[in-house]
Amino acid sequence: MTNYLPITIFIVEDNPWYGELLEYKLAQNPDYTIRRFTTAKDCLANLGDQPDLITLDYSLPDGKGDQVFRQIKERLPEVAVIIISGQEDITTAIGLLRQGAYDYLVKDEETADRLWNAVGNVRKQLALRQENARLREQIGRKYDPKHAILGNSPQMRHLASLIEKAARTNITVSISGETGTGKELVAKAIHFQSERRDYAFVAVNVAAIPRELIESELFGHEKGAFTGAVNRRIGRFEEAHKGTLFLDEIAELDLSLQAKLLRVLQEREVSRVGGTAPIPFDARLMVATHRDLAQEVQEGRFREDLYYRLLGLPIILPPLRERGQDVLLLAESFLQDFCAQNNLLACKLSDDSKKLLLQYPFPGNIRELKAVVELAAVLTEGDVIYPQSLSLRRQQTATSSNGAEDIPQDESLRAQTANIVQRYLDAHKGNILQVAAKLQIGKSTIYRMVQNNEVRIR
């Protein structure tokens, strides 16, 4: 249930009797603090008290309603203003609503009731705005590099410095690194520390969208632009206006669309599929790929001009196997969060488990480490995680000629993925929805693995 905070309402009405009527009606809610004014001058002089809502008589003795309204909005752009007029002038009403008035009410015997409903709706919107602000603040803390980007290795200290520099500007950021190294996490850390934090972060996985739909996905389409386009659709560039657009796996973009993307970035405007009017946008762009874009350019799969347009500030994420003791730091953090979220007994890693994690190459990087330690927390019988609970997918050690233990060639990533999905299915008694949520993969992926006999429901 939503908790609504008290609000302050200014009633601006030169007719004392009518002003008292409105005040009496609204005062039935004890959470409303009401102040009444009979002139525009008195109302404007008290705007410093930051009212949440103003009911404004359109015909005041010392100012026309539209002029007073503009003065109010210039000083308090966020305040809700409800115009109350003795005349039903549609043209005036439409004009004021277009300028940002919340509502336009005509004085009659039902005005007080309609005002009561309108104020209630304003209060709900204020509560939603406050909740959004609170969530933005929480998200900002979540993606603060000090908390989101864990690691003490030199590579991670350098990464934290690059994130801080990127957040101070609007430069395009290109993030590269192996799958599972946290490219989207870095993009979010930059966004939520930048001046655009109060606007949308829109992420698009280019590789996950069918080629025939990617143009509509990015740029939008008009109704009737193609078969199935029954309504107008806003594209991701428009959704990200004033915020950040993150294009993951940018190297997978078809060459023909690369040319269109280049034009969009040069002109800073998009045209919806089937449309003719250009639509300006202001969005910060970040891209990511696990491929070597420079190599893709040399081999003719990526446009050189687009490559240089996207390069901006390059950030290269190191694979987990090169981050030394960061593996244990991340593992312990994942364990702590998972146990707390699932009301499990707090777990810790045994010395042998720590040694095993430090030896393992983690081809799936951070994503794999997270899945391994979370599954271990489910499988362990006590509060200590021993090596037998670590699903490292039949990773075995061999003794080298000097007697040291080396890690041999491991399985394909596909086989390793199937192994860990199987372990989760076994731990959760074949509940595909739970496993999909725990591993943060699509349930269709697991169903497909079952159909292909890669995993079994036992």
GROMACS .gro file of C-alpha atoms in nm:
model
  458
    1MET     CA    1   0.000   0.000   0.000
    2THR     CA    2   0.134   0.342  -0.100
    3ASN     CA    3   0.213   0.587   0.176
    4TYR     CA    4   0.113   0.938   0.077
    5LEU     CA    5   0.293   1.230   0.233
    6PRO     CA    6   0.104   1.544   0.346
    7ILE     CA    7   0.079   1.814   0.082
    8THR     CA    8   0.040   2.193   0.085
    9ILE     CA    9  -0.233   2.350  -0.130
   10PHE     CA   10  -0.270   2.717  -0.223
   11ILE     CA   11  -0.626   2.826  -0.307
   12VAL     CA   12  -0.623   3.150  -0.507
   13GLU     CA   13  -0.981   3.282  -0.529
   14ASP     CA   14  -1.105   3.643  -0.503
   15ASN     CA   15  -1.461   3.538  -0.410
   16PRO     CA   16  -1.445   3.481  -0.030
   17TRP     CA   17  -1.752   3.258  -0.024
   18TYR     CA   18  -1.630   3.034  -0.307
   19GLY     CA   19  -1.279   3.021  -0.161
   20GLU     CA   20  -1.425   2.907   0.173
   21LEU     CA   21  -1.628   2.641  -0.007
   22LEU     CA   22  -1.320   2.495  -0.175
   23GLU     CA   23  -1.120   2.513   0.148
   24TYR     CA   24  -1.397   2.339   0.342
   25LYS     CA   25  -1.410   2.058   0.088
   26LEU     CA   26  -1.035   1.998   0.076
   27ALA     CA   27  -0.991   2.037   0.453
   28GLN     CA   28  -1.181   1.712   0.500
   29ASN     CA   29  -0.846   1.543   0.441
   30PRO     CA   30  -0.626   1.614   0.746
   31ASP     CA   31  -0.312   1.556   0.536
   32TYR     CA   32  -0.386   1.869   0.330
   33THR     CA   33  -0.238   2.195   0.457
   34ILE     CA   34  -0.443   2.470   0.293
   35ARG     CA   35  -0.365   2.839   0.252
   36ARG     CA   36  -0.607   3.077   0.084
   37PHE     CA   37  -0.525   3.396  -0.109
   38THR     CA   38  -0.756   3.650  -0.271
   39THR     CA   39  -0.502   3.813  -0.504
   40ALA     CA   40  -0.234   3.700  -0.746
   41LYS     CA   41   0.015   3.928  -0.572
   42ASP     CA   42  -0.025   3.751  -0.237
   43CYS     CA   43   0.003   3.408  -0.400
   44LEU     CA   44   0.320   3.498  -0.591
   45ALA     CA   45   0.475   3.652  -0.280
   46ASN     CA   46   0.438   3.320  -0.095
   47LEU     CA   47   0.565   3.080  -0.362
   48GLY     CA   48   0.885   3.046  -0.162
   49ASP     CA   49   0.690   2.817   0.072
   50GLN     CA   50   0.692   2.557  -0.208
   51PRO     CA   51   0.327   2.451  -0.238
   52ASP     CA   52   0.261   2.113  -0.397
   53LEU     CA   53  -0.057   2.226  -0.573
   54ILE     CA   54  -0.228   2.556  -0.658
   55THR     CA   55  -0.592   2.608  -0.752
   56LEU     CA   56  -0.600   2.930  -0.953
   57ASP     CA   57  -0.905   3.143  -1.025
   58TYR     CA   58  -0.879   3.249  -1.388
   59SER     CA   59  -1.034   3.594  -1.323
   60LEU     CA   60  -0.844   3.770  -1.046
   61PRO     CA   61  -0.867   4.143  -0.975
   62ASP     CA   62  -0.492   4.197  -1.023
   63GLY     CA   63  -0.402   3.961  -1.306
   64LYS     CA   64  -0.534   3.743  -1.589
   65GLY     CA   65  -0.522   3.374  -1.518
   66ASP     CA   66  -0.290   3.282  -1.805
   67GLN     CA   67  -0.038   3.550  -1.705
   68VAL     CA   68  -0.041   3.448  -1.339
   69PHE     CA   69  -0.012   3.084  -1.443
   70ARG     CA   70   0.303   3.155  -1.648
   71GLN     CA   71   0.461   3.343  -1.356
   72ILE     CA   72   0.391   3.051  -1.124
   73LYS     CA   73   0.539   2.794  -1.363
   74GLU     CA   74   0.848   3.008  -1.425
   75ARG     CA   75   0.925   3.000  -1.053
   76LEU     CA   76   0.792   2.652  -0.969
   77PRO     CA   77   0.804   2.440  -1.286
   78GLU     CA   78   0.704   2.120  -1.103
   79VAL     CA   79   0.401   2.253  -0.913
   80ALA     CA   80   0.060   2.126  -1.024
   81VAL     CA   81  -0.180   2.409  -1.114
   82ILE     CA   82  -0.555   2.356  -1.150
   83ILE     CA   83  -0.734   2.643  -1.325
   84ILE     CA   84  -1.087   2.722  -1.202
   85SER     CA   85  -1.288   2.949  -1.429
   86GLY     CA   86  -1.639   3.089  -1.437
   87GLN     CA   87  -1.653   3.042  -1.814
   88GLU     CA   88  -1.638   2.729  -2.026
   89ASP     CA   89  -1.393   2.855  -2.286
   90ILE     CA   90  -1.257   2.551  -2.473
   91THR     CA   91  -0.987   2.748  -2.656
   92THR     CA   92  -0.855   2.897  -2.333
   93ALA     CA   93  -0.868   2.559  -2.158
   94ILE     CA   94  -0.676   2.384  -2.435
   95GLY     CA   95  -0.416   2.660  -2.441
   96LEU     CA   96  -0.353   2.638  -2.067
   97LEU     CA   97  -0.339   2.259  -2.069
   98ARG     CA   98  -0.082   2.270  -2.347
   99GLN     CA   99   0.124   2.513  -2.138
  100GLY     CA  100   0.131   2.264  -1.851
  101ALA     CA  101  -0.181   2.324  -1.641
  102TYR     CA  102  -0.284   2.005  -1.465
  103ASP     CA  103  -0.659   2.058  -1.517
  104TYR     CA  104  -0.919   2.318  -1.612
  105LEU     CA  105  -1.245   2.319  -1.411
  106VAL     CA  106  -1.554   2.527  -1.474
  107LYS     CA  107  -1.734   2.670  -1.169
  108ASP     CA  108  -2.063   2.491  -1.108
  109GLU     CA  109  -2.227   2.283  -0.834
  110GLU     CA  110  -1.994   1.988  -0.903
  111THR     CA  111  -1.666   2.179  -0.906
  112ALA     CA  112  -1.574   2.102  -0.545
  113ASP     CA  113  -1.619   1.727  -0.602
  114ARG     CA  114  -1.419   1.732  -0.925
  115LEU     CA  115  -1.149   1.932  -0.748
  116TRP     CA  116  -1.138   1.672  -0.469
  117ASN     CA  117  -1.077   1.398  -0.727
  118ALA     CA  118  -0.819   1.602  -0.917
  119VAL     CA  119  -0.624   1.679  -0.598
  120GLY     CA  120  -0.629   1.310  -0.509
  121ASN     CA  121  -0.479   1.225  -0.848
  122VAL     CA  122  -0.213   1.493  -0.807
  123ARG     CA  123  -0.122   1.347  -0.471
  124LYS     CA  124  -0.082   1.001  -0.624
  125GLN     CA  125   0.147   1.145  -0.890
  126LEU     CA  126   0.353   1.325  -0.625
  127ALA     CA  127   0.388   1.000  -0.431
  128LEU     CA  128   0.497   0.821  -0.749
  129ARG     CA  129   0.749   1.096  -0.825
  130GLN     CA  130   0.889   1.072  -0.472
  131GLU     CA  131   0.912   0.694  -0.502
  132ASN     CA  132   1.090   0.724  -0.837
  133ALA     CA  133   1.337   0.969  -0.685
  134ARG     CA  134   1.399   0.727  -0.400
  135LEU     CA  135   1.452   0.439  -0.640
  136ARG     CA  136   1.687   0.647  -0.855
  137GLU     CA  137   1.889   0.726  -0.545
  138GLN     CA  138   1.902   0.357  -0.454
  139ILE     CA  139   2.005   0.262  -0.806
  140GLY     CA  140   2.268   0.534  -0.804
  141ARG     CA  141   2.416   0.387  -0.486
  142LYS     CA  142   2.391   0.034  -0.630
  143TYR     CA  143   2.590   0.132  -0.939
  144ASP     CA  144   2.837   0.353  -0.757
  145PRO     CA  145   3.174   0.214  -0.875
  146LYS     CA  146   3.283   0.182  -0.511
  147HIS     CA  147   3.009  -0.079  -0.460
  148ALA     CA  148   2.934  -0.215  -0.807
  149ILE     CA  149   3.286  -0.257  -0.943
  150LEU     CA  150   3.453  -0.485  -0.690
  151GLY     CA  151   3.823  -0.555  -0.706
  152ASN     CA  152   4.162  -0.443  -0.579
  153SER     CA  153   4.370  -0.552  -0.877
  154PRO     CA  154   4.556  -0.282  -1.074
  155GLN     CA  155   4.324  -0.340  -1.371
  156MET     CA  156   4.018  -0.265  -1.160
  157ARG     CA  157   4.167   0.044  -1.002
  158HIS     CA  158   4.237   0.172  -1.353
  159LEU     CA  159   3.881   0.084  -1.455
  160ALA     CA  160   3.736   0.285  -1.163
  161SER     CA  161   3.939   0.585  -1.281
  162LEU     CA  162   3.806   0.553  -1.637
  163ILE     CA  163   3.446   0.525  -1.512
  164GLU     CA  164   3.487   0.845  -1.312
  165LYS     CA  165   3.629   1.030  -1.613
  166ALA     CA  166   3.357   0.901  -1.846
  167ALA     CA  167   3.083   1.007  -1.603
  168ARG     CA  168   3.203   1.368  -1.609
  169THR     CA  169   3.145   1.404  -1.984
  170ASN     CA  170   2.909   1.292  -2.261
  171ILE     CA  171   3.181   1.119  -2.464
  172THR     CA  172   3.080   0.798  -2.639
  173VAL     CA  173   3.214   0.496  -2.451
  174SER     CA  174   3.312   0.169  -2.620
  175ILE     CA  175   3.345  -0.125  -2.381
  176SER     CA  176   3.513  -0.447  -2.486
  177GLY     CA  177   3.590  -0.770  -2.306
  178GLU     CA  178   3.504  -1.137  -2.296
  179THR     CA  179   3.148  -1.251  -2.237
  180GLY     CA  180   3.058  -1.230  -1.869
  181THR     CA  181   3.312  -0.965  -1.768
  182GLY     CA  182   3.046  -0.709  -1.672
  183LYS     CA  183   3.022  -0.472  -1.969
  184GLU     CA  184   2.663  -0.365  -1.900
  185LEU     CA  185   2.745  -0.316  -1.532
  186VAL     CA  186   3.021  -0.073  -1.628
  187ALA     CA  187   2.784   0.113  -1.863
  188LYS     CA  188   2.528   0.148  -1.583
  189ALA     CA  189   2.795   0.266  -1.340
  190ILE     CA  190   2.888   0.544  -1.582
  191HIS     CA  191   2.525   0.641  -1.647
  192PHE     CA  192   2.417   0.654  -1.283
  193GLN     CA  193   2.716   0.869  -1.188
  194SER     CA  194   2.660   1.114  -1.477
  195GLU     CA  195   2.434   1.417  -1.513
  196ARG     CA  196   2.191   1.195  -1.707
  197ARG     CA  197   2.121   0.971  -1.406
  198ASP     CA  198   1.761   1.099  -1.369
  199TYR     CA  199   1.671   0.986  -1.720
  200ALA     CA  200   1.641   0.644  -1.879
  201PHE     CA  201   1.917   0.389  -1.924
  202VAL     CA  202   1.804   0.191  -2.229
  203ALA     CA  203   1.994  -0.130  -2.304
  204VAL     CA  204   1.964  -0.315  -2.635
  205ASN     CA  205   2.131  -0.648  -2.711
  206VAL     CA  206   2.181  -0.620  -3.084
  207ALA     CA  207   2.262  -0.990  -3.119
  208ALA     CA  208   1.931  -1.094  -2.960
  209ILE     CA  209   1.707  -0.910  -3.210
  210PRO     CA  210   1.623  -1.065  -3.550
  211ARG     CA  211   1.786  -0.880  -3.836
  212GLU     CA  212   1.454  -0.784  -3.993
  213LEU     CA  213   1.335  -0.618  -3.670
  214ILE     CA  214   1.646  -0.435  -3.551
  215GLU     CA  215   1.579  -0.115  -3.750
  216SER     CA  216   1.229  -0.082  -3.605
  217GLU     CA  217   1.364  -0.163  -3.259
  218LEU     CA  218   1.624   0.113  -3.271
  219PHE     CA  219   1.444   0.382  -3.469
  220GLY     CA  220   1.074   0.297  -3.425
  221HIS     CA  221   0.808   0.270  -3.693
  222GLU     CA  222   0.486   0.435  -3.802
  223LYS     CA  223   0.151   0.260  -3.818
  224GLY     CA  224   0.125   0.059  -4.139
  225ALA     CA  225   0.497   0.081  -4.216
  226PHE     CA  226   0.505  -0.295  -4.274
  227THR     CA  227   0.290  -0.601  -4.219
  228GLY     CA  228   0.215  -0.627  -3.851
  229ALA     CA  229   0.281  -0.260  -3.775
  230VAL     CA  230  -0.069  -0.197  -3.639
  231ASN     CA  231   0.042   0.095  -3.419
  232ARG     CA  232   0.312   0.356  -3.405
  233ARG     CA  233   0.617   0.238  -3.207
  234ILE     CA  234   0.873   0.460  -3.038
  235GLY     CA  235   1.229   0.340  -3.101
  236ARG     CA  236   1.505   0.295  -2.845
  237PHE     CA  237   1.679   0.616  -2.947
  238GLU     CA  238   1.366   0.813  -2.861
  239GLU     CA  239   1.319   0.618  -2.537
  240ALA     CA  240   1.671   0.715  -2.433
  241HIS     CA  241   1.619   1.088  -2.492
  242LYS     CA  242   1.823   1.283  -2.235
  243GLY     CA  243   1.945   0.952  -2.093
  244THR     CA  244   2.181   0.681  -2.213
  245LEU     CA  245   2.148   0.425  -2.493
  246PHE     CA  246   2.362   0.114  -2.447
  247LEU     CA  247   2.408  -0.102  -2.756
  248ASP     CA  248   2.548  -0.439  -2.651
  249GLU     CA  249   2.718  -0.669  -2.905
  250ILE     CA  250   2.742  -0.384  -3.154
  251ALA     CA  251   2.970  -0.593  -3.380
  252GLU     CA  252   2.669  -0.808  -3.470
  253LEU     CA  253   2.494  -0.516  -3.644
  254ASP     CA  254   2.431  -0.576  -4.012
  255LEU     CA  255   2.641  -0.364  -4.252
  256SER     CA  256   2.334  -0.197  -4.406
  257LEU     CA  257   2.217  -0.086  -4.061
  258GLN     CA  258   2.566   0.029  -3.972
  259ALA     CA  259   2.530   0.293  -4.244
  260LYS     CA  260   2.196   0.408  -4.103
  261LEU     CA  261   2.334   0.418  -3.749
  262LEU     CA  262   2.626   0.631  -3.869
  263ARG     CA  263   2.388   0.881  -4.024
  264VAL     CA  264   2.175   0.894  -3.709
  265LEU     CA  265   2.482   0.966  -3.496
  266GLN     CA  266   2.605   1.233  -3.736
  267GLU     CA  267   2.270   1.411  -3.768
  268ARG     CA  268   2.155   1.348  -3.408
  269GLU     CA  269   1.808   1.267  -3.535
  270VAL     CA  270   1.613   0.954  -3.628
  271SER     CA  271   1.341   0.876  -3.878
  272ARG     CA  272   1.093   0.605  -3.790
  273VAL     CA  273   1.045   0.323  -4.040
  274GLY     CA  274   0.767   0.438  -4.271
  275GLY     CA  275   0.798   0.797  -4.152
  276THR     CA  276   0.941   1.108  -4.314
  277ALA     CA  277   0.975   1.359  -4.031
  278PRO     CA  278   1.319   1.359  -3.862
  279ILE     CA  279   1.302   1.338  -3.482
  280PRO     CA  280   1.588   1.502  -3.288
  281PHE     CA  281   1.724   1.311  -2.990
  282ASP     CA  282   1.972   1.381  -2.714
  283ALA     CA  283   2.106   1.052  -2.581
  284ARG     CA  284   2.450   0.952  -2.460
  285LEU     CA  285   2.572   0.645  -2.650
  286MET     CA  286   2.767   0.353  -2.510
  287VAL     CA  287   2.848   0.037  -2.701
  288ALA     CA  288   2.996  -0.299  -2.608
  289THR     CA  289   3.129  -0.607  -2.782
  290HIS     CA  290   3.326  -0.921  -2.702
  291ARG     CA  291   3.487  -0.901  -3.046
  292ASP     CA  292   3.791  -0.702  -3.159
  293LEU     CA  293   3.623  -0.420  -3.354
  294ALA     CA  294   3.949  -0.314  -3.518
  295GLN     CA  295   3.990  -0.668  -3.651
  296GLU     CA  296   3.628  -0.665  -3.766
  297VAL     CA  297   3.706  -0.347  -3.965
  298GLN     CA  298   4.012  -0.507  -4.127
  299GLU     CA  299   3.808  -0.808  -4.230
  300GLY     CA  300   3.533  -0.593  -4.381
  301ARG     CA  301   3.257  -0.679  -4.134
  302PHE     CA  302   3.242  -0.338  -3.968
  303ARG     CA  303   3.249   0.008  -4.122
  304GLU     CA  304   3.567   0.200  -4.051
  305ASP     CA  305   3.388   0.537  -4.033
  306LEU     CA  306   3.139   0.401  -3.781
  307TYR     CA  307   3.423   0.241  -3.583
  308TYR     CA  308   3.588   0.578  -3.530
  309ARG     CA  309   3.253   0.741  -3.453
  310LEU     CA  310   3.190   0.483  -3.179
  311LEU     CA  311   3.543   0.449  -3.041
  312GLY     CA  312   3.521   0.750  -2.808
  313LEU     CA  313   3.665   0.646  -2.473
  314PRO     CA  314   3.766   0.278  -2.504
  315ILE     CA  315   3.736   0.065  -2.189
  316ILE     CA  316   3.878  -0.287  -2.197
  317LEU     CA  317   3.758  -0.522  -1.924
  318PRO     CA  318   4.006  -0.788  -1.809
  319PRO     CA  319   3.896  -1.151  -1.791
  320LEU     CA  320   3.847  -1.286  -1.441
  321ARG     CA  321   4.145  -1.523  -1.470
  322GLU     CA  322   4.377  -1.219  -1.487
  323ARG     CA  323   4.243  -1.048  -1.175
  324GLY     CA  324   4.413  -1.259  -0.909
  325GLN     CA  325   4.264  -1.228  -0.561
  326ASP     CA  326   3.963  -1.040  -0.700
  327VAL     CA  327   3.810  -1.384  -0.760
  328LEU     CA  328   3.777  -1.441  -0.387
  329LEU     CA  329   3.655  -1.088  -0.321
  330LEU     CA  330   3.377  -1.133  -0.576
  331ALA     CA  331   3.292  -1.485  -0.460
  332GLU     CA  332   3.249  -1.374  -0.100
  333SER     CA  333   3.034  -1.078  -0.207
  334PHE     CA  334   2.810  -1.301  -0.421
  335LEU     CA  335   2.780  -1.549  -0.134
  336GLN     CA  336   2.685  -1.280   0.115
  337ASP     CA  337   2.419  -1.130  -0.112
  338PHE     CA  338   2.271  -1.465  -0.215
  339CYS     CA  339   2.244  -1.599   0.139
  340ALA     CA  340   2.084  -1.275   0.263
  341GLN     CA  341   1.830  -1.267  -0.022
  342ASN     CA  342   1.732  -1.631   0.025
  343ASN     CA  343   1.731  -1.645   0.407
  344LEU     CA  344   2.014  -1.899   0.406
  345LEU     CA  345   2.274  -1.949   0.674
  346ALA     CA  346   2.571  -1.723   0.598
  347CYS     CA  347   2.834  -1.930   0.416
  348LYS     CA  348   3.208  -1.902   0.383
  349LEU     CA  349   3.461  -2.072   0.159
  350SER     CA  350   3.702  -2.331   0.294
  351ASP     CA  351   4.072  -2.283   0.224
  352ASP     CA  352   4.064  -2.566  -0.031
  353SER     CA  353   3.768  -2.404  -0.206
  354LYS     CA  354   3.951  -2.074  -0.224
  355LYS     CA  355   4.253  -2.246  -0.374
  356LEU     CA  356   4.037  -2.422  -0.631
  357LEU     CA  357   3.863  -2.099  -0.735
  358LEU     CA  358   4.198  -1.923  -0.777
  359GLN     CA  359   4.325  -2.207  -1.000
  360TYR     CA  360   4.017  -2.228  -1.220
  361PRO     CA  361   4.026  -2.019  -1.544
  362PHE     CA  362   3.656  -1.921  -1.543
  363PRO     CA  363   3.584  -1.915  -1.918
  364GLY     CA  364   3.244  -1.768  -1.832
  365ASN     CA  365   3.409  -1.497  -1.621
  366ILE     CA  366   3.212  -1.315  -1.349
  367ARG     CA  367   2.878  -1.453  -1.463
  368GLU     CA  368   3.010  -1.807  -1.420
  369LEU     CA  369   3.164  -1.733  -1.080
  370LYS     CA  370   2.834  -1.592  -0.955
  371ALA     CA  371   2.643  -1.900  -1.072
  372VAL     CA  372   2.902  -2.136  -0.918
  373VAL     CA  373   2.903  -1.981  -0.570
  374GLU     CA  374   2.525  -1.937  -0.557
  375LEU     CA  375   2.474  -2.301  -0.647
  376ALA     CA  376   2.733  -2.398  -0.387
  377ALA     CA  377   2.535  -2.208  -0.122
  378VAL     CA  378   2.230  -2.418  -0.213
  379LEU     CA  379   2.416  -2.749  -0.216
  380THR     CA  380   2.631  -2.714   0.096
  381GLU     CA  381   2.507  -2.888   0.409
  382GLY     CA  382   2.651  -2.641   0.660
  383ASP     CA  383   2.797  -2.294   0.668
  384VAL     CA  384   3.130  -2.388   0.505
  385ILE     CA  385   3.158  -2.450   0.131
  386TYR     CA  386   3.397  -2.732   0.045
  387PRO     CA  387   3.532  -2.815  -0.304
  388GLN     CA  388   3.271  -3.087  -0.366
  389SER     CA  389   2.998  -2.819  -0.363
  390LEU     CA  390   3.172  -2.610  -0.630
  391SER     CA  391   3.029  -2.695  -0.971
  392LEU     CA  392   3.336  -2.629  -1.182
  393ARG     CA  393   3.208  -2.866  -1.449
  394ARG     CA  394   3.440  -3.159  -1.419
  395GLN     CA  395   3.742  -2.935  -1.409
  396GLN     CA  396   4.031  -3.166  -1.322
  397THR     CA  397   4.393  -3.103  -1.239
  398ALA     CA  398   4.693  -3.283  -1.381
  399THR     CA  399   5.047  -3.304  -1.253
  400SER     CA  400   5.307  -3.138  -1.472
  401SER     CA  401   5.664  -3.259  -1.518
  402ASN     CA  402   5.783  -3.044  -1.227
  403GLY     CA  403   5.517  -3.184  -0.996
  404ALA     CA  404   5.299  -2.869  -0.993
  405GLU     CA  405   4.929  -2.895  -1.057
  406ASP     CA  406   4.826  -2.742  -1.390
  407ILE     CA  407   4.480  -2.694  -1.532
  408PRO     CA  408   4.439  -2.882  -1.862
  409GLN     CA  409   4.219  -2.800  -2.157
  410ASP     CA  410   3.865  -2.765  -2.026
  411GLU     CA  411   3.538  -2.849  -2.193
  412SER     CA  412   3.358  -2.634  -2.446
  413LEU     CA  413   3.165  -2.343  -2.299
  414ARG     CA  414   2.841  -2.505  -2.424
  415ALA     CA  415   2.915  -2.825  -2.232
  416GLN     CA  416   3.010  -2.629  -1.921
  417THR     CA  417   2.689  -2.429  -1.943
  418ALA     CA  418   2.483  -2.746  -1.972
  419ASN     CA  419   2.659  -2.889  -1.669
  420ILE     CA  420   2.584  -2.595  -1.444
  421VAL     CA  421   2.221  -2.575  -1.564
  422GLN     CA  422   2.186  -2.944  -1.482
  423ARG     CA  423   2.320  -2.888  -1.131
  424TYR     CA  424   2.069  -2.609  -1.075
  425LEU     CA  425   1.784  -2.820  -1.211
  426ASP     CA  426   1.877  -3.098  -0.973
  427ALA     CA  427   1.903  -2.859  -0.678
  428HIS     CA  428   1.563  -2.703  -0.757
  429LYS     CA  429   1.385  -3.031  -0.837
  430GLY     CA  430   1.345  -2.953  -1.206
  431ASN     CA  431   1.172  -2.613  -1.159
  432ILE     CA  432   1.273  -2.440  -1.482
  433LEU     CA  433   1.129  -2.102  -1.386
  434GLN     CA  434   1.329  -2.094  -1.063
  435VAL     CA  435   1.650  -2.200  -1.240
  436ALA     CA  436   1.601  -1.937  -1.512
  437ALA     CA  437   1.558  -1.668  -1.246
  438LYS     CA  438   1.860  -1.786  -1.045
  439LEU     CA  439   2.091  -1.804  -1.346
  440GLN     CA  440   1.941  -1.491  -1.509
  441ILE     CA  441   1.883  -1.668  -1.841
  442GLY     CA  442   1.567  -1.712  -2.045
  443LYS     CA  443   1.344  -2.008  -1.964
  444SER     CA  444   1.325  -2.076  -2.337
  445THR     CA  445   1.700  -2.141  -2.331
  446ILE     CA  446   1.654  -2.412  -2.070
  447TYR     CA  447   1.354  -2.564  -2.253
  448ARG     CA  448   1.566  -2.580  -2.568
  449MET     CA  449   1.848  -2.752  -2.378
  450VAL     CA  450   1.597  -3.008  -2.246
  451GLN     CA  451   1.462  -3.071  -2.598
  452ASN     CA  452   1.820  -3.116  -2.729
  453ASN     CA  453   1.893  -3.363  -2.446
  454GLU     CA  454   2.169  -3.139  -2.313
  455VAL     CA  455   2.004  -3.141  -1.970
  456ARG     CA  456   1.736  -3.355  -1.809
  457ILE     CA  457   1.447  -3.304  -1.568
  458ARG     CA  458   1.514  -3.574  -1.310
   0.00000   0.00000   0.00000
